[in-house]
CSV table of C-alpha atoms and ligand atoms in Angstrom, one decimal:
chain,number,residue,atom,x,y,z
A,14,MET,CA,-52.4,-116.3,2.1
A,15,ALA,CA,-49.3,-115.8,0.0
A,16,LYS,CA,-51.6,-115.5,-3.0
A,17,THR,CA,-53.7,-112.8,-1.5
A,18,ALA,CA,-50.7,-110.9,-0.5
A,19,THR,CA,-49.4,-111.1,-4.0
A,20,LYS,CA,-52.6,-109.9,-5.6
A,21,SER,CA,-52.9,-106.9,-3.3
A,22,ALA,CA,-49.1,-106.3,-3.6
A,23,LYS,CA,-49.6,-106.0,-7.4
A,24,LYS,CA,-52.3,-103.3,-6.9
A,25,THR,CA,-50.2,-101.3,-4.5
A,26,ALA,CA,-46.8,-102.0,-6.2
A,27,ALA,CA,-46.4,-98.4,-7.4
A,28,LYS,CA,-47.3,-97.0,-4.0
A,29,ALA,CA,-45.2,-99.4,-2.1
A,30,ALA,CA,-42.2,-98.8,-4.4
A,31,ALA,CA,-42.2,-95.2,-3.4
A,32,LYS,CA,-42.1,-96.0,0.4
A,33,PRO,CA,-40.1,-98.2,2.5
A,34,ALA,CA,-42.3,-101.1,3.6
A,35,ALA,CA,-41.6,-100.5,7.2
A,36,LYS,CA,-43.1,-97.0,7.0
A,37,ALA,CA,-46.1,-98.3,5.0
A,38,ALA,CA,-46.7,-101.0,7.5
A,39,ALA,CA,-46.4,-98.7,10.4
A,40,LYS,CA,-49.1,-96.3,9.1
A,41,PRO,CA,-52.8,-96.7,9.0
A,42,ALA,CA,-54.7,-98.1,11.9
A,43,ALA,CA,-56.9,-95.1,11.1
A,44,ALA,CA,-58.0,-96.6,7.8
A,45,LYS,CA,-59.8,-99.4,9.7
A,46,PRO,CA,-63.1,-97.8,10.9
A,47,ALA,CA,-63.6,-96.3,7.4
A,48,VAL,CA,-64.1,-99.7,6.0
A,49,LYS,CA,-67.3,-100.2,7.8
A,50,ALA,CA,-68.5,-96.6,7.9
A,51,THR,CA,-69.5,-96.1,4.3
A,52,ALA,CA,-69.7,-98.2,1.2
A,53,LYS,CA,-67.8,-95.6,-0.8
A,54,ALA,CA,-64.9,-95.7,1.6
A,55,ALA,CA,-64.6,-99.5,1.2
A,56,PRO,CA,-62.4,-99.6,-2.0
A,57,LYS,CA,-60.0,-97.0,-0.5
A,58,ALA,CA,-59.6,-99.0,2.7
A,59,LYS,CA,-59.0,-102.1,0.7
A,60,ALA,CA,-56.2,-100.4,-1.1
A,61,LYS,CA,-54.3,-99.8,2.1
A,62,PRO,CA,-50.7,-100.9,1.6
A,63,ALA,CA,-50.5,-104.7,1.7
A,64,LYS,CA,-47.9,-106.0,4.0
A,65,LYS,CA,-45.7,-108.0,1.8
A,66,PRO,CA,-44.1,-110.8,3.7
A,67,ALA,CA,-40.6,-109.9,4.7
A,68,VAL,CA,-37.9,-111.2,2.3
A,69,LYS,CA,-35.4,-113.2,4.3
A,70,LEU,CA,-32.0,-112.3,2.8
A,71,SER,CA,-28.6,-113.8,3.8
A,72,MET,CA,-26.0,-111.4,2.6
A,73,LEU,CA,-22.5,-110.1,2.8
A,74,LYS,CA,-22.2,-106.3,3.2
A,75,PRO,CA,-19.0,-105.7,1.2
A,76,SER,CA,-20.2,-107.6,-1.9
A,77,VAL,CA,-21.7,-106.1,-5.0
A,78,ASN,CA,-23.6,-109.3,-5.8
A,79,ASN,CA,-25.3,-108.8,-2.5
A,80,MET,CA,-25.6,-105.0,-2.9
A,81,THR,CA,-27.6,-105.7,-6.1
A,82,VAL,CA,-30.4,-107.5,-4.2
A,83,ARG,CA,-30.2,-105.2,-1.2
A,84,VAL,CA,-30.7,-102.2,-3.5
A,85,PHE,CA,-33.5,-103.9,-5.5
A,86,ALA,CA,-35.4,-105.0,-2.4
A,87,ARG,CA,-35.3,-101.5,-1.0
A,88,ALA,CA,-36.2,-99.8,-4.3
A,89,ALA,CA,-39.1,-102.2,-4.8
A,90,GLY,CA,-40.4,-101.4,-1.3
A,91,LEU,CA,-40.0,-105.0,-0.2
A,92,ASP,CA,-39.6,-105.5,3.5
A,93,THR,CA,-36.3,-107.3,3.9
A,94,ALA,CA,-35.0,-109.1,6.9
A,95,GLU,CA,-31.3,-109.2,6.3
A,96,THR,CA,-28.9,-111.7,8.0
A,97,ASP,CA,-25.2,-111.0,7.8
A,98,ALA,CA,-23.7,-114.3,6.6
A,99,TRP,CA,-20.1,-113.2,6.9
A,100,GLY,CA,-18.1,-116.2,8.0
A,101,HIS,CA,-21.1,-118.5,7.9
A,102,THR,CA,-21.5,-119.4,4.3
A,103,ARG,CA,-19.5,-122.6,4.6
A,104,SER,CA,-21.0,-123.7,7.9
A,105,PRO,CA,-22.8,-127.1,7.8
A,106,GLU,CA,-26.1,-125.4,8.5
A,107,PHE,CA,-25.7,-123.0,5.6
A,108,MET,CA,-24.3,-125.6,3.2
A,109,ALA,CA,-27.2,-127.9,4.0
A,110,ARG,CA,-29.6,-125.3,2.7
A,111,ASN,CA,-27.4,-123.9,0.0
A,112,PRO,CA,-24.6,-126.3,-1.2
A,113,ALA,CA,-23.3,-123.6,-3.5
A,114,HIS,CA,-22.5,-121.5,-0.3
A,115,LEU,CA,-23.3,-118.4,-2.2
A,116,THR,CA,-24.9,-115.2,-1.2
A,117,PRO,CA,-27.2,-113.3,-1.8
A,118,MET,CA,-29.6,-116.0,-0.8
A,119,ILE,CA,-33.3,-115.6,-0.1
A,120,GLU,CA,-35.6,-117.9,1.8
A,121,ASP,CA,-39.2,-118.3,0.7
A,122,LYS,CA,-41.6,-121.1,1.5
A,123,GLY,CA,-43.0,-121.0,-2.1
A,124,LEU,CA,-39.6,-122.1,-3.5
A,125,PRO,CA,-39.3,-125.8,-4.2
A,126,ARG,CA,-36.1,-126.0,-2.2
A,127,GLY,CA,-37.0,-123.2,0.2
A,128,VAL,CA,-34.0,-121.0,-0.9
A,129,LEU,CA,-32.8,-119.2,-4.0
A,130,TRP,CA,-29.4,-117.8,-4.8
A,131,GLU,CA,-27.9,-115.9,-7.8
A,132,SER,CA,-28.6,-112.2,-7.6
A,133,CYS,CA,-30.3,-111.9,-11.0
A,134,ALA,CA,-32.5,-114.9,-10.4
A,135,ILE,CA,-33.6,-113.5,-7.0
A,136,MET,CA,-34.6,-110.1,-8.6
A,137,GLN,CA,-36.4,-111.9,-11.4
A,138,TYR,CA,-38.3,-114.1,-8.9
A,139,LEU,CA,-39.3,-111.3,-6.6
A,140,SER,CA,-40.3,-109.1,-9.6
A,141,ASN,CA,-42.5,-111.9,-11.0
A,142,LYS,CA,-43.9,-112.7,-7.6
A,143,HIS,CA,-44.9,-109.1,-6.8
A,144,GLY,CA,-45.7,-107.9,-10.3
A,145,LEU,CA,-42.9,-105.4,-10.3
A,146,GLU,CA,-43.0,-104.6,-14.0
A,147,LYS,CA,-41.3,-101.3,-13.5
A,148,PHE,CA,-38.1,-103.1,-12.8
A,149,TYR,CA,-38.6,-106.2,-15.0
A,150,PRO,CA,-41.0,-105.6,-17.9
A,151,LYS,CA,-43.4,-108.4,-18.9
A,152,ALA,CA,-43.4,-107.9,-22.6
A,153,PRO,CA,-41.2,-110.7,-24.0
A,154,ALA,CA,-39.0,-108.5,-26.2
A,155,LYS,CA,-38.3,-105.9,-23.5
A,156,ARG,CA,-37.8,-108.6,-20.9
A,157,ALA,CA,-35.3,-110.4,-23.2
A,158,MET,CA,-33.1,-107.3,-23.4
A,159,ILE,CA,-33.0,-107.1,-19.6
A,160,ASP,CA,-32.2,-110.8,-19.4
A,161,SER,CA,-29.5,-110.6,-22.1
A,162,ALA,CA,-27.9,-107.6,-20.3
A,163,MET,CA,-27.9,-109.5,-16.9
A,164,PHE,CA,-26.6,-112.8,-18.4
A,165,TYR,CA,-23.9,-110.9,-20.3
A,166,LEU,CA,-22.9,-109.2,-17.1
A,167,VAL,CA,-22.7,-112.3,-15.0
A,168,GLY,CA,-21.1,-114.4,-17.7
A,169,THR,CA,-18.7,-112.0,-19.3
A,170,LEU,CA,-18.2,-108.7,-17.5
A,171,TYR,CA,-18.3,-109.9,-13.9
A,172,PRO,CA,-15.5,-112.5,-14.3
A,173,TYR,CA,-13.2,-109.8,-15.5
A,174,VAL,CA,-14.2,-107.5,-12.7
A,175,ALA,CA,-13.7,-110.2,-10.1
A,176,ARG,CA,-10.3,-111.2,-11.6
A,177,ALA,CA,-9.2,-107.5,-11.6
A,178,THR,CA,-10.5,-106.5,-8.2
A,179,TYR,CA,-10.7,-109.5,-5.9
A,180,PRO,CA,-6.9,-109.5,-5.2
A,181,PHE,CA,-7.3,-105.9,-3.9
A,182,LEU,CA,-10.5,-106.5,-2.1
A,183,GLY,CA,-8.9,-109.5,-0.3
A,184,PHE,CA,-11.6,-111.8,-1.6
A,185,PRO,CA,-10.6,-115.4,-2.5
A,186,GLN,CA,-10.7,-115.9,-6.3
A,187,TYR,CA,-12.7,-118.6,-7.9
A,188,ALA,CA,-11.0,-122.0,-8.4
A,189,GLY,CA,-9.1,-122.3,-11.6
A,190,GLU,CA,-8.1,-118.7,-11.6
A,191,VAL,CA,-4.4,-117.9,-11.7
A,192,GLY,CA,-5.0,-115.7,-8.7
A,193,HIS,CA,-6.3,-118.7,-6.8
A,194,SER,CA,-3.3,-120.9,-7.7
A,195,ASP,CA,0.3,-121.2,-6.5
A,196,ALA,CA,1.5,-119.3,-9.5
A,197,HIS,CA,4.3,-116.8,-9.2
A,198,PRO,CA,3.1,-113.3,-8.1
A,199,ASP,CA,4.2,-111.9,-11.5
A,200,ARG,CA,1.8,-114.3,-13.3
A,201,LYS,CA,-1.0,-113.3,-10.9
A,202,SER,CA,-0.3,-109.7,-11.6
A,203,GLU,CA,-0.4,-110.3,-15.3
A,204,ALA,CA,-3.7,-112.0,-15.1
A,205,GLN,CA,-5.1,-109.1,-13.0
A,206,LYS,CA,-3.9,-106.6,-15.5
A,207,ALA,CA,-5.2,-108.5,-18.5
A,208,ALA,CA,-8.6,-108.7,-16.8
A,209,MET,CA,-8.6,-105.0,-16.0
A,210,ALA,CA,-7.8,-104.3,-19.7
A,211,ALA,CA,-10.6,-106.6,-20.8
A,212,ILE,CA,-13.3,-104.7,-18.9
A,213,ALA,CA,-13.5,-101.8,-21.4
A,214,GLU,CA,-15.1,-103.8,-24.2
A,215,PRO,CA,-18.1,-105.3,-22.4
A,216,LEU,CA,-18.5,-102.0,-20.6
A,217,GLU,CA,-18.9,-100.2,-23.8
A,218,VAL,CA,-21.4,-102.8,-25.0
A,219,PHE,CA,-23.7,-101.9,-22.1
A,220,HIS,CA,-23.5,-98.2,-23.2
A,221,SER,CA,-23.8,-98.5,-26.9
A,222,PHE,CA,-26.0,-101.5,-27.3
A,223,PHE,CA,-28.1,-102.0,-24.2
A,224,ARG,CA,-28.6,-98.4,-23.3
A,225,ASP,CA,-28.7,-97.3,-26.9
A,226,GLY,CA,-29.2,-93.6,-26.0
A,227,LYS,CA,-31.7,-94.2,-23.2
A,228,PRO,CA,-30.9,-93.1,-19.7
A,229,PHE,CA,-31.0,-96.7,-18.5
A,230,ILE,CA,-31.1,-100.2,-19.9
A,231,GLY,CA,-34.7,-100.3,-18.7
A,232,GLY,CA,-35.5,-97.0,-20.5
A,233,LYS,CA,-36.5,-94.0,-18.4
A,234,ASN,CA,-36.2,-96.0,-15.1
A,235,PRO,CA,-33.6,-98.3,-13.8
A,236,SER,CA,-34.4,-102.0,-14.3
A,237,ILE,CA,-33.0,-104.9,-12.5
A,238,ALA,CA,-30.3,-105.0,-15.1
A,239,ASP,CA,-29.4,-101.4,-14.3
A,240,ILE,CA,-29.2,-102.2,-10.6
A,241,ARG,CA,-26.9,-105.2,-11.4
A,242,LEU,CA,-24.6,-103.1,-13.6
A,243,ALA,CA,-24.4,-100.0,-11.4
A,244,ALA,CA,-23.6,-102.2,-8.3
A,245,THR,CA,-20.9,-104.1,-10.3
A,246,LEU,CA,-19.2,-100.9,-11.3
A,247,GLU,CA,-18.8,-99.9,-7.6
A,248,PHE,CA,-16.1,-102.5,-7.2
A,249,LEU,CA,-13.9,-100.8,-9.8
A,250,ALA,CA,-13.1,-98.0,-7.3
A,251,VAL,CA,-10.8,-100.4,-5.5
A,252,ILE,CA,-8.4,-100.4,-8.5
A,253,ASP,CA,-9.0,-96.8,-9.4
A,254,TYR,CA,-10.4,-98.0,-12.7
A,255,PRO,CA,-10.7,-95.1,-15.0
A,256,LEU,CA,-14.4,-95.3,-15.7
A,257,PRO,CA,-15.5,-93.5,-18.8
A,258,LYS,CA,-17.6,-90.4,-18.2
A,259,TRP,CA,-20.8,-92.0,-19.4
A,260,ALA,CA,-20.4,-94.8,-16.8
A,261,LYS,CA,-19.7,-92.3,-13.9
A,262,ASP,CA,-22.8,-90.3,-15.0
A,263,TYR,CA,-24.8,-93.5,-15.3
A,264,VAL,CA,-24.0,-94.8,-11.8
A,265,ALA,CA,-24.8,-91.3,-10.4
A,266,ALA,CA,-28.1,-91.4,-12.3
A,267,VAL,CA,-29.1,-94.8,-11.0
A,268,GLU,CA,-28.3,-93.6,-7.5
A,269,LYS,CA,-30.2,-90.3,-8.0
A,270,LYS,CA,-33.3,-92.2,-9.2
A,271,LEU,CA,-33.2,-94.8,-6.4
A,272,GLY,CA,-32.1,-92.5,-3.6
A,273,LYS,CA,-31.5,-94.1,-0.3
A,274,ALA,CA,-32.5,-97.5,-1.6
A,275,TYR,CA,-29.2,-97.4,-3.6
A,276,SER,CA,-27.0,-95.3,-1.4
A,277,GLU,CA,-27.5,-97.2,1.8
A,278,PRO,CA,-26.3,-100.6,0.5
A,279,ALA,CA,-23.7,-98.8,-1.7
A,280,GLY,CA,-22.4,-97.2,1.5
A,281,ASP,CA,-21.4,-100.6,2.8
A,282,VAL,CA,-19.5,-101.5,-0.3
A,283,ARG,CA,-17.9,-98.1,-0.5
A,284,GLY,CA,-17.0,-98.2,3.2
A,285,TYR,CA,-15.3,-101.6,2.7
A,286,ILE,CA,-13.3,-100.3,-0.3
A,287,ALA,CA,-12.2,-97.2,1.7
A,288,TYR,CA,-11.1,-99.5,4.5
A,289,VAL,CA,-9.2,-101.8,2.2
A,290,LYS,CA,-7.5,-98.9,0.5
A,291,SER,CA,-6.5,-97.3,3.8
A,292,GLN,CA,-5.0,-100.6,4.9
A,293,ALA,CA,-3.0,-100.9,1.7
A,294,LYS,CA,-1.7,-97.3,2.1
A,295,ALA,CA,-0.7,-98.0,5.7
A,296,SER,CA,1.3,-101.1,4.7
A,297,ALA,CA,2.9,-99.4,1.7
B,22,GSH,N1,-23.2,-115.0,-9.6
B,22,GSH,C1,-23.5,-114.9,-8.2
B,22,GSH,C2,-22.2,-114.7,-7.4
B,22,GSH,C3,-22.4,-114.9,-5.9
B,22,GSH,C4,-21.1,-114.8,-5.2
B,22,GSH,O1,-20.0,-114.9,-5.7
B,22,GSH,N2,-21.2,-114.6,-3.8
B,22,GSH,C5,-20.0,-114.6,-3.0
B,22,GSH,C6,-19.9,-113.2,-2.4
B,22,GSH,S1,-19.4,-112.0,-3.6
B,22,GSH,C7,-20.2,-115.5,-1.8
B,22,GSH,O2,-21.3,-115.5,-1.2
B,22,GSH,N3,-19.2,-116.1,-1.3
B,22,GSH,C8,-19.2,-116.9,-0.1
B,22,GSH,C9,-18.7,-118.3,-0.3
B,22,GSH,O3,-18.4,-118.7,-1.4
B,22,GSH,O4,-18.5,-119.0,0.7
B,22,GSH,C10,-24.6,-113.8,-7.9
B,22,GSH,O5,-24.7,-112.9,-8.8
B,22,GSH,O6,-25.3,-113.9,-6.9
């Protein structure tokens, strides 16, 4: 059954990408009689939007790691059943399925262990599964650039972003970070500032190397690497990071292209940042 769904999903990927799955699914009972009425009508009726199985997603609304997959799932027209995992990621039930206690996490019967975490791996898997080449090209060289951009983001840019923003977001820092230790607040502040200063270099690499004059890393359309980058940059608002003009325009362009698929999950992150900032102002 999963295979059939995948095949027809491929055929209708372009259509489905333009529409939220819920809408697509709600539509055509009317297409049914046409299937039997004429032989000519048969192919059309076959092409009715396949109902892709809902993606079960455990997520945290204020997180850009989670925003990434939430945006992607919407933009790709995947039907997502989201569960808010706030406060539950370290529960015995969650840890039994996902010992890394990390979100985003999807559940899918086809996966050897039933679950998958890491935002980029989730987008790669769902793109492969549903043939979403628009977001994740198949050609090895093109795909390699998307992979390189995502690994560079998760391995290099994101740790700087986390170190610079988590203290202000009220998120716990990762073990081993000065911000996670008992160090003097001055040391923590120095680490935060050093991380903030370090962001500029990898950021520029995304612009000059990965985009290389194109609107997006993916070319004319945002790829999964673009979704990952734009979402990451959202966090920088909490420290009023002076984004270069290209980066502001870039995030706006990703949002414009993806529309509600982007702005809805971004709204959760932006709302959280606005809340955190208002709290900081009130206590200043
Ligand atoms: N590299 C991972 C990072 C995931 C991550 O750090 N998730 C955090 C939220 S931002 C989380 O779920 N933390 C909950 C916990 O550790 O209990 C990704 O891109 O998915």
